Amino acid sequence: MFRIAVRRSTLRALAKSSSSSPRVASRALSVTARAASDHSDPIVVGKGSSAGEVPSNATQATGHERLQLLGEMEGYDFFETEPLWIDRMGTPKDPIIVKSMGYPERLVGCSGYPVESHEIIWMNANAKQLARCPECGCAFKLEVGTPREEHHH
């Protein structure tokens, strides 16, 4: 529709111009296909609810929320939200490993060793250097893995 309107207005403008006046090159709007690759996030969409049915989270959730709900139905914690199991004091030579899927930085809360020996202190752990708790000195190291949807062979 837009293309036809542009073409018609261009033709009208050309018809109105006199043959003695210099011609200006005119070109219609060109449209190209969007460049895409097959390495995009997976599309996670449910079937939706039927007509007249009240939708639930399970039928209308999409994306990461849907993955989390499907995981919960199967008894799997998709985002691994359980707290870290601290069975020792993290040292610079043997730090507590914090896993991250694709993100170079993660927020870590330390409650000391033994667990809950001090109030939770939050700090940023990144892949470049160790994070150390200023209260107890426990060391944390971020281990960055490949996100599930970006894992290629």
Short mmCIF file of C-alpha atoms in Angstrom, two decimals:
data_model
loop_
_atom_site.label_atom_id
_atom_site.label_comp_id
_atom_site.label_asym_id
_atom_site.label_seq_id
_atom_site.Cartn_x
_atom_site.Cartn_y
_atom_site.Cartn_z
CA MET A 1 0.00 0.00 0.00
CA PHE A 2 2.73 2.42 1.00
CA ARG A 3 4.82 1.43 -2.02
CA ILE A 4 1.93 2.09 -4.41
CA ALA A 5 1.30 5.52 -2.88
CA VAL A 6 4.99 6.44 -3.22
CA ARG A 7 5.07 5.24 -6.82
CA ARG A 8 1.91 7.21 -7.73
CA SER A 9 3.17 10.42 -6.15
CA THR A 10 6.50 10.00 -7.97
CA LEU A 11 4.73 9.55 -11.30
CA ARG A 12 2.54 12.62 -10.67
CA ALA A 13 5.59 14.70 -9.85
CA LEU A 14 7.33 13.55 -13.03
CA ALA A 15 4.24 14.32 -15.15
CA LYS A 16 3.99 17.87 -13.73
CA SER A 17 7.63 18.68 -14.38
CA SER A 18 8.34 20.29 -17.74
CA SER A 19 10.63 18.64 -20.24
CA SER A 20 12.98 21.66 -20.23
CA SER A 21 13.67 21.50 -16.51
CA PRO A 22 16.48 19.25 -15.29
CA ARG A 23 15.36 15.82 -14.14
CA VAL A 24 16.09 14.61 -10.68
CA ALA A 25 16.56 10.90 -10.19
CA SER A 26 13.84 9.45 -8.05
CA ARG A 27 13.67 5.98 -6.66
CA ALA A 28 10.92 4.18 -4.83
CA LEU A 29 11.48 2.84 -1.36
CA SER A 30 13.44 -0.42 -1.48
CA VAL A 31 12.84 -3.13 1.07
CA THR A 32 15.23 -5.99 1.83
CA ALA A 33 14.74 -9.13 3.83
CA ARG A 34 15.90 -8.98 7.42
CA ALA A 35 19.24 -10.68 7.90
CA ALA A 36 18.87 -13.55 10.31
CA SER A 37 20.81 -16.58 11.39
CA ASP A 38 19.77 -19.89 12.82
CA HIS A 39 21.57 -19.13 16.09
CA SER A 40 18.83 -17.16 17.80
CA ASP A 41 17.06 -17.84 21.09
CA PRO A 42 14.63 -20.74 20.86
CA ILE A 43 11.01 -19.70 20.54
CA VAL A 44 9.18 -21.08 23.55
CA VAL A 45 5.45 -20.53 23.15
CA GLY A 46 2.58 -22.60 24.50
CA LYS A 47 -0.63 -23.56 22.73
CA GLY A 48 -2.60 -20.79 24.41
CA SER A 49 -6.07 -21.10 25.87
CA SER A 50 -9.20 -22.08 23.96
CA ALA A 51 -12.03 -19.66 23.26
CA GLY A 52 -14.10 -19.11 26.38
CA GLU A 53 -11.46 -20.62 28.66
CA VAL A 54 -9.78 -18.64 31.42
CA PRO A 55 -6.04 -18.66 30.62
CA SER A 56 -3.60 -19.96 33.19
CA ASN A 57 0.11 -19.28 33.55
CA ALA A 58 0.86 -22.67 31.99
CA THR A 59 -1.10 -21.87 28.81
CA GLN A 60 -0.07 -18.26 28.26
CA ALA A 61 3.54 -18.09 29.53
CA THR A 62 6.29 -17.64 26.94
CA GLY A 63 10.08 -17.49 26.83
CA HIS A 64 12.07 -17.91 30.03
CA GLU A 65 8.94 -17.87 32.18
CA ARG A 66 7.57 -20.86 30.23
CA LEU A 67 10.87 -22.73 30.57
CA GLN A 68 10.78 -22.15 34.32
CA LEU A 69 7.15 -23.34 34.61
CA LEU A 70 7.80 -26.46 32.50
CA GLY A 71 10.86 -27.23 34.62
CA GLU A 72 8.87 -26.87 37.85
CA MET A 73 6.22 -29.28 36.50
CA GLU A 74 8.95 -31.87 35.92
CA GLY A 75 10.68 -31.19 39.23
CA TYR A 76 13.68 -29.43 37.66
CA ASP A 77 14.94 -26.02 38.78
CA PHE A 78 15.75 -24.47 35.38
CA PHE A 79 17.56 -21.42 36.78
CA GLU A 80 19.25 -23.32 39.64
CA THR A 81 18.04 -20.87 42.30
CA GLU A 82 19.07 -23.00 45.27
CA PRO A 83 21.64 -21.38 47.57
CA LEU A 84 25.28 -22.44 47.23
CA TRP A 85 26.35 -25.25 49.52
CA ILE A 86 29.24 -23.82 51.56
CA ASP A 87 31.07 -26.68 53.24
CA ARG A 88 34.40 -24.92 53.66
CA MET A 89 36.00 -21.50 53.83
CA GLY A 90 36.80 -20.22 50.34
CA THR A 91 40.46 -19.22 50.00
CA PRO A 92 42.28 -17.56 47.10
CA LYS A 93 43.87 -20.93 46.22
CA ASP A 94 40.59 -22.88 46.69
CA PRO A 95 37.66 -20.44 46.20
CA ILE A 96 33.96 -21.24 46.31
CA ILE A 97 32.85 -21.71 42.68
CA VAL A 98 29.83 -19.69 41.56
CA LYS A 99 28.41 -20.83 38.21
CA SER A 100 27.07 -18.40 35.63
CA MET A 101 25.60 -19.17 32.23
CA GLY A 102 26.96 -16.58 29.84
CA TYR A 103 27.06 -13.59 32.18
CA PRO A 104 30.52 -12.23 33.10
CA GLU A 105 29.29 -10.85 36.43
CA ARG A 106 26.99 -12.12 39.17
CA LEU A 107 25.77 -10.88 42.54
CA VAL A 108 26.92 -13.08 45.45
CA GLY A 109 25.77 -12.93 49.06
CA CYS A 110 28.11 -14.18 51.80
CA SER A 111 26.79 -15.10 55.24
CA GLY A 112 30.16 -16.33 56.50
CA TYR A 113 31.68 -19.66 57.40
CA PRO A 114 30.28 -21.45 59.28
CA VAL A 115 27.07 -20.46 57.51
CA GLU A 116 25.17 -17.52 59.06
CA SER A 117 28.07 -16.42 61.23
CA HIS A 118 27.49 -12.82 60.08
CA GLU A 119 24.85 -10.79 58.26
CA ILE A 120 24.64 -11.28 54.49
CA ILE A 121 27.09 -9.08 52.63
CA TRP A 122 26.45 -8.67 48.91
CA MET A 123 29.28 -8.28 46.40
CA ASN A 124 29.86 -8.53 42.66
CA ALA A 125 31.75 -11.59 41.48
CA ASN A 126 33.22 -11.37 38.00
CA ALA A 127 35.24 -13.66 35.76
CA LYS A 128 38.41 -11.55 35.93
CA GLN A 129 39.14 -11.52 39.66
CA LEU A 130 38.11 -13.20 42.91
CA ALA A 131 35.43 -11.65 45.08
CA ARG A 132 36.36 -11.57 48.79
CA CYS A 133 33.97 -10.99 51.64
CA PRO A 134 35.16 -7.98 53.69
CA GLU A 135 33.75 -9.52 56.89
CA CYS A 136 35.11 -13.10 56.90
CA GLY A 137 37.49 -13.14 53.91
CA CYS A 138 35.73 -15.99 52.08
CA ALA A 139 36.77 -16.04 48.39
CA PHE A 140 34.38 -16.62 45.48
CA LYS A 141 35.31 -17.34 41.86
CA LEU A 142 32.90 -16.95 38.96
CA GLU A 143 32.89 -19.81 36.46
CA VAL A 144 31.26 -18.65 33.23
CA GLY A 145 29.70 -21.38 31.10
CA THR A 146 28.02 -21.33 27.71
CA PRO A 147 24.29 -20.59 27.86
CA ARG A 148 22.10 -23.54 26.87
CA GLU A 149 20.68 -21.81 23.80
CA GLU A 150 24.11 -20.70 22.52
CA HIS A 151 25.87 -24.06 22.83
CA HIS A 152 27.08 -24.96 19.31
CA HIS A 153 28.94 -27.99 18.01
#
